[in-house]
Amino acid sequence: MSPTPREPAYWQAVYEEGNPGWDKGEPAPPLARVLGQVEPGLAVLVPGCGFGHEALLLARQGYRVTAVDFAPAAIAGLRERAGTLPLTALERDLFSLGEEFSGVFDLVVEHTCFCAIPMAMRDEYARVMAGVLGEGGQFLGLFYETDHQPGPPFKTTREDIERHFSPLFEILHLSRPLDSFAGREDKEWLALMRKRTP
Ligand SMILES: C[S@@+](CC[C@H](N)C(=O)[O-])C[C@H]1O[C@@H](n2cnc3c(N)ncnc32)[C@H](O)[C@@H]1O
């Protein structure tokens, strides 16, 4: 049986085919713009990091970065690109981060990770992300909008983002960025959210 998107082997096969379609070889401009304005030194998690272009940018800017992906080729690619940059690259299922990393991060930065998560797992994804953030921690996401069926990428709309995150996060900002990669104009949502106080 072929692996499902819930399994690393599914994503590993895409990396092994070469040129994963989502990878633009550099950080997404809307994220790079916002991250340039945030205080360096924060502890940041990058879930579903892929080759880690955002994680590398964050590490260069002085953030303490933990980047996670369960596809071995993604983490190998990130380590190769990182060289001597201080950054923790973990080959790991993000759904397993809860206990070990409870409350340790100031910020989560995701790029096209939510649309890789099967729809039935999305509330759990939001729960794990809230769990790894400390009090008042923030979540910065660049979400790829799609009505693709059956996926991945799995269907993602503004309403999906609001529905799954708003029980645990206060949505501070949610808009269409004006500086998307060419070809992704009008297909992205940039969101900044703050973990709610229990
Ligand atoms: C669409 S790719 C995006 C990669 C990267 N964020 C980027 O924008 O270039 C989704 C990534 O999420 C990873 N992923 C999916 N489910 C995961 C899980 N449960 N735990 C860790 N990584 C996961 C995949 O291996 C893949 O590298």
mmCIF file of C-alpha atoms and ligand atoms in Angstrom:
data_model
loop_
_atom_site.group_PDB
_atom_site.id
_atom_site.type_symbol
_atom_site.label_atom_id
_atom_site.label_comp_id
_atom_site.label_asym_id
_atom_site.label_seq_id
_atom_site.Cartn_x
_atom_site.Cartn_y
_atom_site.Cartn_z
ATOM 1 C CA MET A 1 0.000 0.000 0.000
ATOM 2 C CA SER A 2 1.273 3.493 -0.765
ATOM 3 C CA PRO A 3 2.023 5.697 2.218
ATOM 4 C CA THR A 4 -0.452 8.430 3.186
ATOM 5 C CA PRO A 5 0.425 12.109 3.844
ATOM 6 C CA ARG A 6 0.299 11.276 7.549
ATOM 7 C CA GLU A 7 3.483 9.235 7.032
ATOM 8 C CA PRO A 8 7.034 10.493 6.429
ATOM 9 C CA ALA A 9 7.457 8.061 3.520
ATOM 10 C CA TYR A 10 4.851 9.976 1.494
ATOM 11 C CA TRP A 11 6.845 13.238 1.742
ATOM 12 C CA GLN A 12 10.214 11.513 1.475
ATOM 13 C CA ALA A 13 9.151 10.137 -1.919
ATOM 14 C CA VAL A 14 8.328 13.671 -3.131
ATOM 15 C CA TYR A 15 11.770 14.890 -2.034
ATOM 16 C CA GLU A 16 13.431 11.902 -3.707
ATOM 17 C CA GLU A 17 11.653 12.688 -6.990
ATOM 18 C CA GLY A 18 13.504 16.037 -6.846
ATOM 19 C CA ASN A 19 12.345 19.677 -6.996
ATOM 20 C CA PRO A 20 9.438 19.582 -4.546
ATOM 21 C CA GLY A 21 6.807 21.893 -6.050
ATOM 22 C CA TRP A 22 6.396 24.061 -2.945
ATOM 23 C CA ASP A 23 10.104 24.864 -2.564
ATOM 24 C CA LYS A 24 11.134 28.243 -3.989
ATOM 25 C CA GLY A 25 14.738 28.065 -2.810
ATOM 26 C CA GLU A 26 14.393 31.094 -0.549
ATOM 27 C CA PRO A 27 12.252 32.378 2.332
ATOM 28 C CA ALA A 28 8.745 33.538 1.441
ATOM 29 C CA PRO A 29 8.865 37.358 1.078
ATOM 30 C CA PRO A 30 5.867 38.072 3.383
ATOM 31 C CA LEU A 31 7.509 36.079 6.201
ATOM 32 C CA ALA A 32 10.943 37.621 5.595
ATOM 33 C CA ARG A 33 9.346 41.083 5.785
ATOM 34 C CA VAL A 34 7.574 40.433 9.088
ATOM 35 C CA LEU A 35 10.471 38.575 10.683
ATOM 36 C CA GLY A 36 12.777 41.505 9.975
ATOM 37 C CA GLN A 37 10.634 43.513 12.413
ATOM 38 C CA VAL A 38 10.603 41.031 15.308
ATOM 39 C CA GLU A 39 12.977 41.045 18.247
ATOM 40 C CA PRO A 40 15.913 38.629 17.642
ATOM 41 C CA GLY A 41 16.860 36.142 20.361
ATOM 42 C CA LEU A 42 13.405 34.593 20.663
ATOM 43 C CA ALA A 43 13.026 30.794 20.736
ATOM 44 C CA VAL A 44 11.293 29.842 17.504
ATOM 45 C CA LEU A 45 9.801 26.596 16.227
ATOM 46 C CA VAL A 46 9.468 26.005 12.475
ATOM 47 C CA PRO A 47 7.148 22.994 11.994
ATOM 48 C CA GLY A 48 7.145 21.089 8.681
ATOM 49 C CA CYS A 49 10.258 23.097 7.788
ATOM 50 C CA GLY A 50 11.184 21.311 4.536
ATOM 51 C CA PHE A 51 14.603 22.534 3.377
ATOM 52 C CA GLY A 52 14.199 25.272 5.968
ATOM 53 C CA HIS A 53 14.597 28.540 4.101
ATOM 54 C CA GLU A 54 12.649 30.386 6.817
ATOM 55 C CA ALA A 55 14.550 28.548 9.576
ATOM 56 C CA LEU A 56 17.877 29.589 8.027
ATOM 57 C CA LEU A 57 16.763 33.201 7.759
ATOM 58 C CA LEU A 58 15.683 33.153 11.408
ATOM 59 C CA ALA A 59 18.990 31.635 12.543
ATOM 60 C CA ARG A 60 20.933 34.277 10.585
ATOM 61 C CA GLN A 61 18.844 36.980 12.259
ATOM 62 C CA GLY A 62 19.770 35.710 15.720
ATOM 63 C CA TYR A 63 16.694 33.709 16.709
ATOM 64 C CA ARG A 64 17.146 30.419 18.594
ATOM 65 C CA VAL A 65 15.661 28.072 16.020
ATOM 66 C CA THR A 66 14.289 24.545 16.240
ATOM 67 C CA ALA A 67 13.156 23.266 12.835
ATOM 68 C CA VAL A 68 11.153 20.043 12.585
ATOM 69 C CA ASP A 69 10.235 17.800 9.674
ATOM 70 C CA PHE A 70 9.557 14.069 9.588
ATOM 71 C CA ALA A 71 10.941 13.522 6.062
ATOM 72 C CA PRO A 72 14.619 12.540 6.349
ATOM 73 C CA ALA A 73 15.509 14.265 3.051
ATOM 74 C CA ALA A 74 14.077 17.565 4.293
ATOM 75 C CA ILE A 75 16.179 17.533 7.455
ATOM 76 C CA ALA A 76 19.299 16.360 5.589
ATOM 77 C CA GLY A 77 18.781 19.212 3.096
ATOM 78 C CA LEU A 78 18.386 21.741 5.897
ATOM 79 C CA ARG A 79 21.495 20.527 7.737
ATOM 80 C CA GLU A 80 23.537 20.766 4.557
ATOM 81 C CA ARG A 81 22.317 24.320 3.916
ATOM 82 C CA ALA A 82 22.847 25.368 7.550
ATOM 83 C CA GLY A 83 26.534 24.434 7.659
ATOM 84 C CA THR A 84 27.852 25.991 10.865
ATOM 85 C CA LEU A 85 24.827 28.201 11.531
ATOM 86 C CA PRO A 86 23.512 27.535 15.042
ATOM 87 C CA LEU A 87 20.155 25.835 14.530
ATOM 88 C CA THR A 88 18.512 22.628 15.798
ATOM 89 C CA ALA A 89 17.121 20.455 12.983
ATOM 90 C CA LEU A 90 14.946 17.595 14.223
ATOM 91 C CA GLU A 91 13.707 14.669 12.129
ATOM 92 C CA ARG A 92 10.499 14.182 14.003
ATOM 93 C CA ASP A 93 6.709 14.002 13.746
ATOM 94 C CA LEU A 94 5.475 17.399 14.885
ATOM 95 C CA PHE A 95 2.538 15.733 16.649
ATOM 96 C CA SER A 96 5.046 14.245 19.109
ATOM 97 C CA LEU A 97 6.480 17.596 20.254
ATOM 98 C CA GLY A 98 3.964 18.315 23.005
ATOM 99 C CA GLU A 99 5.532 16.791 26.097
ATOM 100 C CA GLU A 100 9.190 17.477 25.434
ATOM 101 C CA PHE A 101 8.678 21.064 24.274
ATOM 102 C CA SER A 102 5.753 22.142 26.430
ATOM 103 C CA GLY A 103 5.736 25.952 26.716
ATOM 104 C CA VAL A 104 9.301 26.452 25.488
ATOM 105 C CA PHE A 105 8.865 28.584 22.369
ATOM 106 C CA ASP A 106 8.118 32.302 22.018
ATOM 107 C CA LEU A 107 7.128 32.036 18.386
ATOM 108 C CA VAL A 108 6.030 29.446 15.817
ATOM 109 C CA VAL A 109 6.671 30.258 12.159
ATOM 110 C CA GLU A 110 5.011 28.055 9.575
ATOM 111 C CA HIS A 111 4.999 28.106 5.811
ATOM 112 C CA THR A 112 2.732 25.693 3.891
ATOM 113 C CA CYS A 113 2.651 23.241 6.784
ATOM 114 C CA PHE A 114 -1.065 23.515 7.675
ATOM 115 C CA CYS A 115 -2.064 22.555 4.111
ATOM 116 C CA ALA A 116 0.104 19.408 4.465
ATOM 117 C CA ILE A 117 -1.794 18.263 7.560
ATOM 118 C CA PRO A 118 -4.775 15.944 6.915
ATOM 119 C CA MET A 119 -7.991 17.797 7.679
ATOM 120 C CA ALA A 120 -8.982 15.462 10.500
ATOM 121 C CA MET A 121 -5.738 16.380 12.331
ATOM 122 C CA ARG A 122 -6.055 20.150 12.170
ATOM 123 C CA ASP A 123 -7.542 20.779 15.606
ATOM 124 C CA GLU A 124 -4.774 18.620 17.017
ATOM 125 C CA TYR A 125 -2.198 20.605 15.021
ATOM 126 C CA ALA A 126 -3.477 23.865 16.553
ATOM 127 C CA ARG A 127 -3.483 22.219 20.000
ATOM 128 C CA VAL A 128 0.145 21.033 19.675
ATOM 129 C CA MET A 129 1.252 24.459 18.446
ATOM 130 C CA ALA A 130 -0.479 26.205 21.357
ATOM 131 C CA GLY A 131 1.086 23.662 23.725
ATOM 132 C CA VAL A 132 4.688 24.286 22.667
ATOM 133 C CA LEU A 133 4.254 28.054 23.042
ATOM 134 C CA GLY A 134 4.770 29.794 26.346
ATOM 135 C CA GLU A 135 2.312 32.276 27.777
ATOM 136 C CA GLY A 136 1.529 35.003 25.239
ATOM 137 C CA GLY A 137 3.461 33.108 22.553
ATOM 138 C CA GLN A 138 2.742 33.988 18.950
ATOM 139 C CA PHE A 139 2.135 32.024 15.760
ATOM 140 C CA LEU A 140 3.116 33.547 12.437
ATOM 141 C CA GLY A 141 1.833 31.575 9.459
ATOM 142 C CA LEU A 142 1.883 31.952 5.718
ATOM 143 C CA PHE A 143 -0.970 29.681 4.602
ATOM 144 C CA TYR A 144 -1.415 28.422 1.058
ATOM 145 C CA GLU A 145 -5.041 28.789 -0.003
ATOM 146 C CA THR A 146 -6.378 25.919 -2.044
ATOM 147 C CA ASP A 147 -9.569 24.003 -2.688
ATOM 148 C CA HIS A 148 -7.539 21.079 -3.979
ATOM 149 C CA GLN A 149 -9.223 17.721 -3.383
ATOM 150 C CA PRO A 150 -8.288 15.281 -2.086
ATOM 151 C CA GLY A 151 -4.850 16.865 -1.405
ATOM 152 C CA PRO A 152 -2.254 17.431 -0.262
ATOM 153 C CA PRO A 153 -2.232 20.353 -0.350
ATOM 154 C CA PHE A 154 -5.455 19.989 1.633
ATOM 155 C CA LYS A 155 -8.257 22.510 1.343
ATOM 156 C CA THR A 156 -7.344 25.734 3.113
ATOM 157 C CA THR A 157 -9.473 28.877 3.237
ATOM 158 C CA ARG A 158 -9.581 31.891 5.522
ATOM 159 C CA GLU A 159 -12.515 30.238 7.302
ATOM 160 C CA ASP A 160 -10.508 27.025 7.860
ATOM 161 C CA ILE A 161 -7.719 29.055 9.484
ATOM 162 C CA GLU A 162 -10.166 30.924 11.714
ATOM 163 C CA ARG A 163 -12.109 27.800 12.663
ATOM 164 C CA HIS A 164 -9.149 25.681 13.714
ATOM 165 C CA PHE A 165 -7.011 28.341 15.405
ATOM 166 C CA SER A 166 -9.446 30.769 17.015
ATOM 167 C CA PRO A 167 -10.425 28.480 19.943
ATOM 168 C CA LEU A 168 -6.798 28.577 21.132
ATOM 169 C CA PHE A 169 -5.387 31.714 19.509
ATOM 170 C CA GLU A 170 -6.463 35.326 19.268
ATOM 171 C CA ILE A 171 -6.104 36.260 15.609
ATOM 172 C CA LEU A 172 -4.271 39.595 15.586
ATOM 173 C CA HIS A 173 -3.861 39.902 11.848
ATOM 174 C CA LEU A 174 -5.110 37.913 8.851
ATOM 175 C CA SER A 175 -4.717 39.319 5.372
ATOM 176 C CA ARG A 176 -3.633 38.707 1.817
ATOM 177 C CA PRO A 177 0.045 39.650 1.561
ATOM 178 C CA LEU A 178 0.957 41.953 -1.327
ATOM 179 C CA ASP A 179 4.439 40.500 -1.747
ATOM 180 C CA SER A 180 3.786 36.796 -2.426
ATOM 181 C CA PHE A 181 6.088 34.806 -4.690
ATOM 182 C CA ALA A 182 5.145 35.155 -8.365
ATOM 183 C CA GLY A 183 2.388 32.657 -9.078
ATOM 184 C CA ARG A 184 1.128 32.696 -5.484
ATOM 185 C CA GLU A 185 -0.554 36.108 -5.626
ATOM 186 C CA ASP A 186 -4.075 35.828 -4.174
ATOM 187 C CA LYS A 187 -3.311 32.303 -2.965
ATOM 188 C CA GLU A 188 -1.868 33.057 0.459
ATOM 189 C CA TRP A 189 -3.038 34.214 3.861
ATOM 190 C CA LEU A 190 -0.607 35.815 6.269
ATOM 191 C CA ALA A 191 -1.687 35.364 9.877
ATOM 192 C CA LEU A 192 -0.314 36.528 13.201
ATOM 193 C CA MET A 193 -1.985 35.027 16.244
ATOM 194 C CA ARG A 194 -1.395 35.070 19.977
ATOM 195 C CA LYS A 195 -1.977 32.080 22.233
ATOM 196 C CA ARG A 196 -4.980 32.693 24.428
ATOM 197 C CA THR A 197 -4.526 32.689 28.174
ATOM 198 C CA PRO A 198 -6.335 29.654 29.596
HETATM 199 C C1 LIG B 1 4.376 21.513 1.655
HETATM 200 S S1 LIG B 1 5.838 21.054 2.517
HETATM 201 C C2 LIG B 1 6.408 22.657 3.090
HETATM 202 C C3 LIG B 1 7.863 22.655 3.474
HETATM 203 C C4 LIG B 1 8.407 24.021 3.914
HETATM 204 N N1 LIG B 1 7.679 24.563 5.031
HETATM 205 C C5 LIG B 1 8.419 24.990 2.781
HETATM 206 O O1 LIG B 1 7.551 25.877 2.729
HETATM 207 O O2 LIG B 1 9.315 24.872 1.905
HETATM 208 C C6 LIG B 1 5.204 20.319 3.992
HETATM 209 C C7 LIG B 1 6.286 19.727 4.857
HETATM 210 O O3 LIG B 1 5.689 19.286 6.075
HETATM 211 C C8 LIG B 1 6.266 18.063 6.445
HETATM 212 N N2 LIG B 1 5.308 17.384 7.332
HETATM 213 C C9 LIG B 1 4.043 16.992 7.044
HETATM 214 N N3 LIG B 1 3.473 16.413 8.121
HETATM 215 C C10 LIG B 1 4.398 16.444 9.109
HETATM 216 C C11 LIG B 1 4.411 15.974 10.453
HETATM 217 N N4 LIG B 1 3.340 15.363 10.998
HETATM 218 N N5 LIG B 1 5.527 16.159 11.184
HETATM 219 C C12 LIG B 1 6.628 16.760 10.650
HETATM 220 N N6 LIG B 1 6.674 17.214 9.370
HETATM 221 C C13 LIG B 1 5.573 17.058 8.610
HETATM 222 C C14 LIG B 1 6.549 17.354 5.130
HETATM 223 O O4 LIG B 1 7.548 16.372 5.250
HETATM 224 C C15 LIG B 1 6.983 18.520 4.249
HETATM 225 O O5 LIG B 1 8.377 18.713 4.286
#
